[in-house]
Structures are given as structure tokens and as C-alpha cells.
Coordinates of C-alpha atoms in Angstrom, one line a residue:
M1 CA -22.5 11.3 -2.9
R2 CA -19.5 13.6 -2.1
F3 CA -16.9 13.3 -4.8
G4 CA -14.2 14.7 -2.5
E5 CA -14.7 11.9 0.0
L6 CA -14.9 9.4 -2.8
W7 CA -11.6 10.7 -4.2
R8 CA -9.9 10.5 -0.6
S9 CA -11.0 6.9 0.0
G10 CA -9.4 5.7 -3.1
H11 CA -11.9 2.8 -3.6
L12 CA -15.5 2.0 -3.9
L13 CA -15.8 -0.6 -1.3
D14 CA -17.8 1.5 1.1
R15 CA -20.1 2.9 -1.5
R16 CA -23.8 2.1 -1.5
R17 CA -25.4 0.4 -4.4
R18 CA -26.9 3.4 -6.0
E19 CA -23.6 5.2 -5.9
I20 CA -21.8 2.4 -7.6
G21 CA -24.7 2.3 -10.1
F22 CA -24.3 5.9 -10.8
L23 CA -20.5 5.5 -11.3
I24 CA -21.1 2.6 -13.7
G25 CA -23.5 4.8 -15.7
L26 CA -21.0 7.7 -15.7
S27 CA -18.3 5.3 -17.0
A28 CA -20.5 4.3 -19.8
V29 CA -21.4 7.8 -20.7
L30 CA -17.6 8.8 -20.7
E31 CA -16.7 5.9 -22.9
L32 CA -19.5 6.6 -25.4
A33 CA -18.7 10.3 -25.5
A34 CA -15.0 9.6 -26.2
G35 CA -16.1 7.3 -29.0
V36 CA -18.7 9.6 -30.5
G37 CA -16.3 12.6 -30.3
L38 CA -13.6 10.8 -32.2
A39 CA -16.1 9.3 -34.7
Y40 CA -17.1 12.9 -35.4
V41 CA -13.5 13.8 -36.1
A42 CA -13.0 10.7 -38.4
G43 CA -16.4 11.0 -40.0
F44 CA -19.5 9.2 -39.0
A45 CA -19.9 7.6 -42.4
A46 CA -16.4 6.1 -42.4
V47 CA -16.9 4.7 -38.9
Q48 CA -20.3 3.3 -39.8
H49 CA -18.7 1.5 -42.8
V50 CA -16.1 0.0 -40.6
L51 CA -18.6 -1.2 -37.9
G52 CA -20.4 -3.1 -40.7
G53 CA -17.3 -5.4 -41.1
L54 CA -17.8 -6.7 -37.4
L55 CA -20.4 -9.3 -38.4
E56 CA -17.9 -10.9 -40.8
H57 CA -14.9 -11.0 -38.4
W58 CA -16.7 -11.4 -35.0
P59 CA -14.7 -14.6 -33.9
W60 CA -11.9 -12.4 -33.1
L61 CA -14.0 -11.1 -30.2
L62 CA -13.7 -14.6 -28.7
G63 CA -9.9 -14.2 -28.8
L64 CA -10.3 -10.9 -27.1
A65 CA -12.3 -12.5 -24.2
G66 CA -9.9 -15.4 -23.9
S67 CA -6.9 -13.0 -23.8
L68 CA -8.5 -11.2 -20.9
V69 CA -8.6 -14.5 -18.9
V70 CA -5.0 -15.2 -19.6
S71 CA -4.2 -11.7 -18.7
F72 CA -5.9 -12.2 -15.3
V73 CA -3.7 -15.2 -14.6
G74 CA -0.6 -13.2 -15.3
Y75 CA -1.8 -10.3 -13.1
Y76 CA -2.4 -12.8 -10.2
F77 CA 1.1 -14.0 -10.2
A78 CA 2.5 -10.6 -10.3
Y79 CA 0.2 -9.4 -7.5
D80 CA 1.1 -12.3 -5.4
G81 CA 4.8 -11.8 -5.8
I82 CA 4.8 -8.1 -4.9
F83 CA 2.4 -8.8 -1.9
N84 CA 4.6 -11.5 -0.3
L85 CA 8.1 -10.2 -1.2
E86 CA 10.4 -9.6 1.9
H87 CA 8.0 -11.1 4.5
G88 CA 4.8 -9.3 3.2
P89 CA 1.4 -9.8 4.7
R90 CA -0.3 -13.2 4.0
L91 CA -3.7 -13.7 2.5
T92 CA -5.5 -16.9 2.0
A93 CA -5.9 -18.2 -1.6
R94 CA -9.5 -17.2 -1.7
Q95 CA -8.7 -13.6 -0.4
M96 CA -6.0 -13.2 -2.9
R97 CA -8.3 -14.2 -5.8
V98 CA -11.0 -11.8 -4.5
V99 CA -8.5 -8.8 -4.2
V100 CA -6.9 -9.6 -7.6
T101 CA -10.4 -9.9 -9.2
A102 CA -11.4 -6.5 -7.8
G103 CA -8.1 -4.8 -8.9
F104 CA -7.9 -6.4 -12.3
G105 CA -10.7 -4.6 -13.9
G106 CA -9.7 -1.4 -12.2
F107 CA -13.3 -0.1 -11.7
L108 CA -13.4 -0.4 -7.9
S109 CA -10.1 1.1 -7.5
H110 CA -10.4 4.8 -7.8
G111 CA -7.1 6.0 -8.9
G112 CA -4.9 2.8 -8.4
A113 CA -3.6 2.8 -4.9
G114 CA -6.8 2.8 -2.7
L115 CA -8.1 -0.7 -3.3
D116 CA -4.6 -2.4 -3.0
A117 CA -3.7 -0.3 0.1
H118 CA -6.9 -1.4 1.7
A119 CA -6.2 -5.1 1.0
L120 CA -2.7 -4.8 2.3
T121 CA -3.7 -3.0 5.6
S122 CA -6.6 -5.4 6.1
A123 CA -4.0 -8.2 5.9
G124 CA -2.1 -6.6 8.7
C125 CA 0.4 -4.4 6.8
Q126 CA 1.4 -1.1 8.3
K127 CA 0.4 2.0 6.3
R128 CA 3.9 2.9 5.1
E129 CA 4.6 -0.8 4.1
A130 CA 1.3 -0.9 2.3
S131 CA 2.2 2.3 0.3
V132 CA 5.6 0.8 -0.6
R133 CA 4.0 -2.3 -2.0
V134 CA 1.4 -0.4 -3.9
W135 CA 3.9 1.8 -5.5
G136 CA 6.1 -1.4 -6.2
L137 CA 3.2 -2.9 -8.1
S138 CA 2.8 0.2 -10.2
G139 CA 6.5 0.2 -10.8
L140 CA 6.4 -3.5 -11.9
E141 CA 3.5 -2.8 -14.2
Q142 CA 5.0 0.3 -15.9
G143 CA 8.4 -1.2 -15.9
V144 CA 7.5 -4.3 -17.9
L145 CA 5.5 -2.2 -20.3
S146 CA 8.4 0.1 -20.8
L147 CA 10.8 -2.7 -21.6
A148 CA 8.3 -4.1 -24.2
A149 CA 8.0 -0.8 -25.8
C150 CA 11.8 -0.3 -25.7
V151 CA 12.5 -3.5 -27.5
A152 CA 9.7 -2.8 -30.1
A153 CA 11.1 0.7 -30.7
I154 CA 14.7 -0.7 -31.2
V155 CA 13.3 -3.1 -33.8
L156 CA 11.6 -0.3 -35.7
L157 CA 14.8 2.0 -35.6
V158 CA 17.0 -0.9 -36.8
A159 CA 14.5 -1.7 -39.6
G160 CA 14.5 1.9 -40.7
R161 CA 10.6 2.3 -40.3
S162 CA 9.3 5.8 -40.5
V163 CA 6.0 4.8 -39.0
P164 CA 5.6 5.4 -36.0
P165 CA 7.6 8.6 -36.3
L166 CA 10.8 9.2 -34.3
N167 CA 9.1 11.3 -31.5
F168 CA 7.4 8.0 -30.7
T169 CA 10.1 5.4 -31.2
L170 CA 13.3 7.3 -30.1
P171 CA 12.3 8.1 -26.5
W172 CA 11.1 4.4 -26.0
A173 CA 14.5 3.2 -27.5
V174 CA 16.7 5.4 -25.4
I175 CA 15.0 6.2 -22.0
P176 CA 13.8 3.0 -20.3
V177 CA 17.1 1.1 -19.7
P178 CA 19.2 4.0 -18.3
G179 CA 16.1 5.2 -16.3
F180 CA 16.0 1.8 -14.8
L181 CA 19.6 1.6 -13.9
L182 CA 19.6 5.2 -12.4
A183 CA 16.4 4.4 -10.3
F184 CA 17.9 1.2 -9.0
W185 CA 21.2 2.9 -7.9
L186 CA 19.2 5.9 -6.2
A187 CA 17.0 3.4 -4.4
E188 CA 19.8 1.3 -2.9
R189 CA 21.9 4.4 -2.0
Y190 CA 19.3 6.6 -0.4
R191 CA 16.3 4.6 0.7
G192 CA 17.8 3.7 4.0
R193 CA 18.5 7.4 4.9
L194 CA 14.8 8.3 4.3
C195 CA 13.0 5.5 5.7
D196 CA 12.0 7.2 9.0
R197 CA 11.5 10.7 7.7
S198 CA 8.2 12.5 7.6
G199 CA 6.8 14.8 5.0
A200 CA 8.2 15.0 1.4
P201 CA 11.4 13.2 2.3
G202 CA 9.4 10.4 3.8
K203 CA 7.3 10.0 0.7
L204 CA 10.4 10.0 -1.4
G205 CA 11.7 7.3 0.9
I206 CA 8.5 5.2 0.2
F207 CA 9.1 5.6 -3.6
L208 CA 12.7 4.7 -3.3
H209 CA 11.7 1.6 -1.2
S210 CA 9.2 0.5 -3.8
I211 CA 11.9 0.6 -6.5
H212 CA 14.0 -1.5 -4.3
L213 CA 11.2 -4.1 -4.4
V214 CA 11.0 -3.9 -8.1
R215 CA 14.8 -4.4 -8.3
R216 CA 14.5 -7.5 -6.2
L217 CA 11.9 -8.9 -8.5
F218 CA 14.0 -8.2 -11.6
L219 CA 17.4 -9.1 -10.3
D220 CA 17.0 -11.4 -7.2
P221 CA 13.5 -12.5 -6.8
G222 CA 14.2 -15.8 -5.1
R223 CA 12.3 -19.0 -5.8
R224 CA 9.1 -18.1 -4.1
H225 CA 8.6 -14.9 -6.1
A226 CA 10.2 -15.9 -9.4
G227 CA 6.8 -15.8 -11.2
A228 CA 6.2 -12.0 -10.5
V229 CA 8.0 -10.6 -13.5
P230 CA 6.9 -13.4 -16.0
G231 CA 3.4 -12.9 -14.6
M232 CA 3.4 -9.2 -15.3
A233 CA 4.9 -9.9 -18.7
L234 CA 2.1 -12.4 -19.4
F235 CA -0.4 -9.9 -18.3
W236 CA 0.7 -7.3 -20.7
A237 CA 1.3 -9.8 -23.7
A238 CA -2.3 -11.0 -23.2
D239 CA -3.6 -7.5 -22.9
F240 CA -1.8 -6.4 -26.1
F241 CA -3.2 -9.4 -27.9
A242 CA -6.7 -8.5 -26.7
A243 CA -6.3 -5.0 -28.2
W244 CA -4.8 -6.6 -31.4
C245 CA -7.9 -8.9 -31.6
A246 CA -10.2 -5.9 -31.3
L247 CA -8.5 -4.3 -34.4
A248 CA -8.4 -7.6 -36.2
A249 CA -12.2 -7.9 -35.8
F250 CA -12.4 -4.8 -38.2
D251 CA -9.8 -6.5 -40.6
L252 CA -6.7 -4.5 -39.6
R253 CA -3.3 -6.2 -39.3
M254 CA -0.7 -3.8 -38.1
S255 CA 3.1 -4.3 -37.6
V256 CA 3.5 -5.8 -34.2
A257 CA 6.3 -3.6 -33.3
G258 CA 4.4 -0.4 -34.4
F259 CA 1.3 -1.7 -32.6
I260 CA 3.2 -2.1 -29.3
V261 CA 4.7 1.4 -29.5
G262 CA 1.4 3.0 -30.4
V263 CA -0.4 1.2 -27.4
A264 CA 2.4 1.9 -25.0
T265 CA 2.5 5.5 -25.9
G266 CA -1.3 5.9 -25.4
M267 CA -1.3 3.9 -22.2
I268 CA -0.8 7.1 -20.1
F269 CA -2.8 5.3 -17.3
T270 CA -3.5 1.6 -16.8
R271 CA -6.9 0.3 -16.0
R272 CA -5.7 -0.2 -12.4
A273 CA -4.2 3.3 -12.0
A274 CA -6.7 5.4 -13.8
P275 CA -10.0 6.7 -12.2
L276 CA -12.9 4.5 -13.1
A277 CA -10.6 2.2 -15.0
G278 CA -9.7 5.0 -17.4
A279 CA -13.2 5.5 -18.6
G280 CA -13.3 8.1 -21.4
I281 CA -9.5 8.8 -21.1
L282 CA -8.0 5.7 -22.8
A283 CA -10.8 5.5 -25.4
L284 CA -9.8 9.0 -26.3
V285 CA -6.0 8.7 -26.3
L286 CA -5.3 5.1 -27.6
P287 CA -7.1 5.5 -31.1
V288 CA -5.0 8.6 -31.7
T289 CA -1.7 7.1 -30.9
L290 CA -2.5 4.0 -32.8
W291 CA -3.5 6.3 -35.8
V292 CA 0.0 8.0 -35.5
S293 CA 1.4 4.6 -35.5
G294 CA -0.1 3.6 -38.8
A295 CA -3.7 2.5 -38.2
P296 CA -6.6 4.1 -40.1
L297 CA -8.4 6.4 -37.7
A298 CA -11.9 4.9 -38.2
I299 CA -10.6 1.4 -37.5
A300 CA -8.5 2.5 -34.6
I301 CA -11.6 4.3 -33.0
S302 CA -13.9 1.3 -33.6
G303 CA -11.3 -1.4 -32.5
I304 CA -10.4 0.5 -29.3
F305 CA -13.9 1.2 -28.4
V306 CA -14.6 -2.5 -28.5
Y307 CA -11.5 -3.4 -26.7
R308 CA -12.4 -0.9 -23.9
I309 CA -16.0 -2.0 -23.6
L310 CA -15.0 -5.7 -23.2
S311 CA -12.0 -5.1 -20.9
L312 CA -14.1 -2.8 -18.7
W313 CA -17.4 -4.7 -18.6
L314 CA -16.4 -8.3 -18.7
P315 CA -14.5 -8.2 -15.4
L316 CA -17.1 -5.9 -13.8
P317 CA -19.6 -8.6 -12.7
F318 CA -16.8 -10.6 -10.9
A319 CA -15.5 -7.4 -9.3
L320 CA -18.9 -6.5 -7.9
A321 CA -19.3 -10.1 -6.6
S322 CA -16.1 -9.7 -4.7
L323 CA -17.4 -6.7 -2.7
P324 CA -18.9 -8.7 0.2
E325 CA -15.7 -10.6 0.8
L326 CA -13.6 -7.4 0.5
R327 CA -15.8 -5.7 3.0
Q328 CA -15.6 -8.6 5.5
L329 CA -11.9 -8.5 5.1
G330 CA -11.8 -4.9 6.0
A331 CA -14.3 -5.4 8.8
R332 CA -12.3 -8.1 10.4
A333 CA -9.2 -6.1 10.3
V334 CA -10.8 -3.1 11.9
G335 CA -12.3 -5.4 14.5
G336 CA -9.0 -7.0 15.2
R337 CA -7.4 -3.6 15.6
A338 CA -10.1 -2.5 17.9
V339 CA -9.8 -5.5 20.1
S340 CA -6.1 -5.1 20.2
K341 CA -6.4 -1.5 21.2
L342 CA -8.9 -2.4 23.9
V343 CA -6.6 -5.0 25.2
A344 CA -3.6 -2.7 25.2
D345 CA -5.5 0.0 26.9
G346 CA -6.9 -2.4 29.5
S347 CA -3.4 -3.8 30.2
K348 CA -2.1 -0.3 30.6
A349 CA -4.8 0.7 33.0
A350 CA -4.2 -2.4 35.0
D351 CA -0.4 -1.8 35.1
D352 CA -1.2 1.7 36.4
R353 CA -3.3 0.3 39.2
T354 CA -1.2 -2.6 40.2
A355 CA 0.8 -2.7 43.5
D356 CA 4.2 -1.3 43.1
A357 CA 6.8 -0.2 45.6
G358 CA 4.7 2.8 46.3
S359 CA 1.1 1.9 46.2
T360 CA -1.4 -0.9 46.4
A361 CA -3.6 -2.2 43.6
D362 CA -6.4 0.2 44.5
G363 CA -4.0 3.2 44.5
R364 CA -3.3 3.5 48.2
P365 CA 0.2 3.6 49.5
A366 CA 1.5 0.2 50.3
A367 CA 2.8 -1.0 53.7
D368 CA 6.5 -0.7 53.5
A369 CA 9.4 0.0 55.9
G370 CA 8.0 3.6 56.6
S371 CA 4.2 3.3 56.9
T372 CA 1.3 0.9 57.6
A373 CA -1.4 -0.1 55.0
D374 CA -3.6 2.9 56.3
N375 CA -0.7 5.3 55.7
R376 CA 0.4 5.5 59.4
P377 CA 4.0 5.2 60.1
T378 CA 5.2 1.7 61.0
V379 CA 7.0 0.7 64.1
D380 CA 10.6 0.7 63.2
A381 CA 13.9 1.3 64.9
G382 CA 13.3 5.0 65.3
S383 CA 9.6 5.4 66.2
T384 CA 6.5 3.8 67.8
A385 CA 3.3 3.0 65.9
D386 CA 1.9 6.3 66.6
G387 CA 4.9 8.1 65.2
R388 CA 6.7 8.8 68.6
P389 CA 10.4 8.0 68.7
T390 CA 11.2 4.5 70.1
V391 CA 13.5 3.8 73.0
D392 CA 16.8 2.8 71.5
A393 CA 20.3 2.7 72.5
G394 CA 20.7 6.4 72.2
S395 CA 17.6 8.0 73.8
T396 CA 14.7 7.5 76.2
A397 CA 11.1 7.2 75.1
D398 CA 10.7 11.0 75.7
G399 CA 13.7 11.7 73.5
R400 CA 16.4 12.2 76.3
R401 CA 19.7 10.5 75.8
T402 CA 20.1 7.1 77.5
A403 CA 23.0 6.2 79.9
D404 CA 25.7 4.8 77.7
A405 CA 29.4 4.7 77.7
G406 CA 29.5 8.3 77.0
S407 CA 26.8 9.9 79.1
T408 CA 24.4 9.7 82.0
A409 CA 20.7 9.6 81.7
D410 CA 20.6 13.5 82.3
G411 CA 23.2 14.0 79.6
R412 CA 26.2 14.5 82.0
R413 CA 29.4 12.7 80.9
T414 CA 30.3 9.4 82.7
A415 CA 33.6 8.5 84.3
G416 CA 34.8 7.1 81.0
G417 CA 33.7 10.4 79.4
R418 CA 36.0 12.4 81.7
R419 CA 33.2 14.2 83.7
I420 CA 31.1 13.0 86.7
A421 CA 28.2 14.9 88.2
G422 CA 29.6 18.2 86.9
K423 CA 33.1 17.6 88.4
P424 CA 36.4 16.9 86.4
A425 CA 36.6 13.2 85.9
T426 CA 39.1 11.1 87.8
A427 CA 41.2 8.4 86.6
A428 CA 39.8 4.9 86.9
G429 CA 42.7 3.9 89.2
P430 CA 44.6 5.6 92.1
R431 CA 46.9 8.5 91.2

């Protein structure tokens, strides 16, 4: 397996079973390595003592699993909204469920954009439009998370809490709202100027257009897409509660606002956007940010390890079951584009061969006013069928001028032309 090719494709849909199996094993190793490494820092004895309490509080794990189901429902509504906003491509209900199932766990999407872009282009979306909607989905995801952290940080600052520290709470309280307003203004002002550009300006135009979609969903979604922002809010609320349940399974009750700020700070990637659903990355960062936000390190390590294992592995069988449908969706799209290209090429070739003003359907010159079907000149007012000049009012068959009002057959002027047989012409009447 070539990892460079895997990275460029952005998804695992075209990978073979053994390659997908290898990546599943790699994800498990990365998660375990992150957990063991942090357990070493916190002390194995402390972590072992915390893990012993799981048997007493295990019903919280049922709440974690149920929260993931609710989170999936919210993600579905958000995904559907960004897909269909502004006359986006249409998928059947079954296809949408399959695409959302594959994207929700994040494992099949290698780096966030690949799987979603594949689904959009398979549904008939152009490449640029697909990129706009993929970035819009990421913007909606991060935007709702930022607003939740902003509200939580303001609550902590107003309450005068010193944990989490100011370097966590102050940026969340100050940056998101002005950042949103500035991004919305820039998108509406400049996206039209960059929509047809190539290179870096074109990519900036795609980014600004995606911000425009997010703005529409927040400020003017319309009745059809009104569930997109609430759906993403439900996704994050359920996901936060799942992580909360994981900590509660080890008998930890944190401040809700502090917990939100700690998780939002450590969520440098989401499952959808991180490679291999963030395996080894989020399990390493989230316990540290929660520890800074007030959780004991051993409990934070144990709780996030359980949360990560369940949030990664519970959706995985459903995502793998969706692979055949996703591949068929892509195959139908490729086949449809191939047929359309063949039809277009055939039509163009037929047009090139059709009879026009200068040629017949087989490419030979057509019979027109100047030639016959076999390319010989036609009989017209000036020539015979073999190309010789015709007898007309001004010349004989051999090209000599005819007798007319101005000349005789041998070219001498007639009486009306003032010369007769080489002599000066006389008047028509007596002198």
C-alpha cells in the first residue's frame, strides 16, 4: 500500500480489505500508544486505581453509547442541510444515510474532505462546488463548536473562575464572534471577484464561498434547511455528553463550562477532519486540556481513552457495511460521466461529418451552384458541364463576343455603335 496515494485520494473507499484491516490495526495501536504514554506520565498505579472504579459506574457507558446515536441524528440534519443548500445535488434517503454513516465515524474519511467530496461528485456536483460544500460543512462544524466554547468561557469569566486558566478562557470569549462577523463580511464582499480565478486566488474564492454558505445557514437558511444549525448543535451537545459520561464512569463531575472549554481547546481536529478519525492525536491532547481545566490527570486519561475507543469503534462496523453502496454510487457516477462523454464525442464527430454548405455527409464537397456531386463544375450561366464557357448574351461558345446592340459577331461596332465594317458610322436617317 502506498501511503502517498492513500493521502491523495482522501478516503478509503477504493482500498482492499487487507489495507483497511491494516489501517484499523494501526489506529488501535496509535490509540493504545497515546493512552500508555500518558499513563506513564500520570503513573501506572494511579491509572490502575481509577480503572478499578469502572465496574461500579459502568451504566454511564450506556449513556455514552446512546449519546453517540443522538449525535448521529444531529449530524445527519446538518449534513443534509449543507448538501442541499442553494440547489445542491440530490441524494436518495438511503444514499444520504450511507454517506452520513461513513462520514460520522471519520475512519473512512482520510483527512476530512475526501469522502464528502467523493459523495458530492458522485451525486453530480462539479469539483469546485463539491469543495465549497465540504469546506462549508467544516465551517459549520467548527463554528458551532466555537460558539459553544465562547458562551462557556464568558460564563467562567463572569463567575470569576480561575480554572480553566485565562489563556484558555479569554481567547474563546473574545475571538469567535468578531471572527465570524469579519469572515461573513469578507465572504460577501470578495467571493464574487474570485469565483472564476485559478491557483491561490481560486482556492481563496472557494473558502469565501463556503463561508457564504455557513452565513446562509446561520442568518437565512430557509424553511428547507432550517435544521442544519440546530442539527450541528445537537451533534456537539450529544458528543460533549458522551465524553462527560466517559468521565462520570470514573466518578468525576466537572464544571460544565470548564468541561466544554477543556474539550473545545483539545479538539484541534474533529473525528471527521482528522486522519484515521484522529487516532492517537485526540487521545493524546484531550486528557491534557481537561487536566488543565480541572480534571485529575489519571481520570482524564482513563475517561478519554474509553470515550475515544467507543466513539471510534462503535460506528466502524456500520461504516464498513456502507462501503459497497458507496462504491456503487461512485461507479454509477463514473459510468454516467463516461456515457455522457461518449455521447458528446459521438455527436461532435457526427456534426463534423454532416452535410453542410461545403461538403456531404461523407466529407466530399456537396453539389452547389459551382460544382457537381463529383466535384465537376456545374452548368450555370457562365460555363458548360465540362467547364467551357456557355453561349450567353455576350459571347459565342468559343468565347467570341456575340452580335448585340453594341458590336458585330467579329467584334466590329454596329451602326448603333457609330462604326460599320471598319468605316465611320452614318446616321440612321438621311443627312
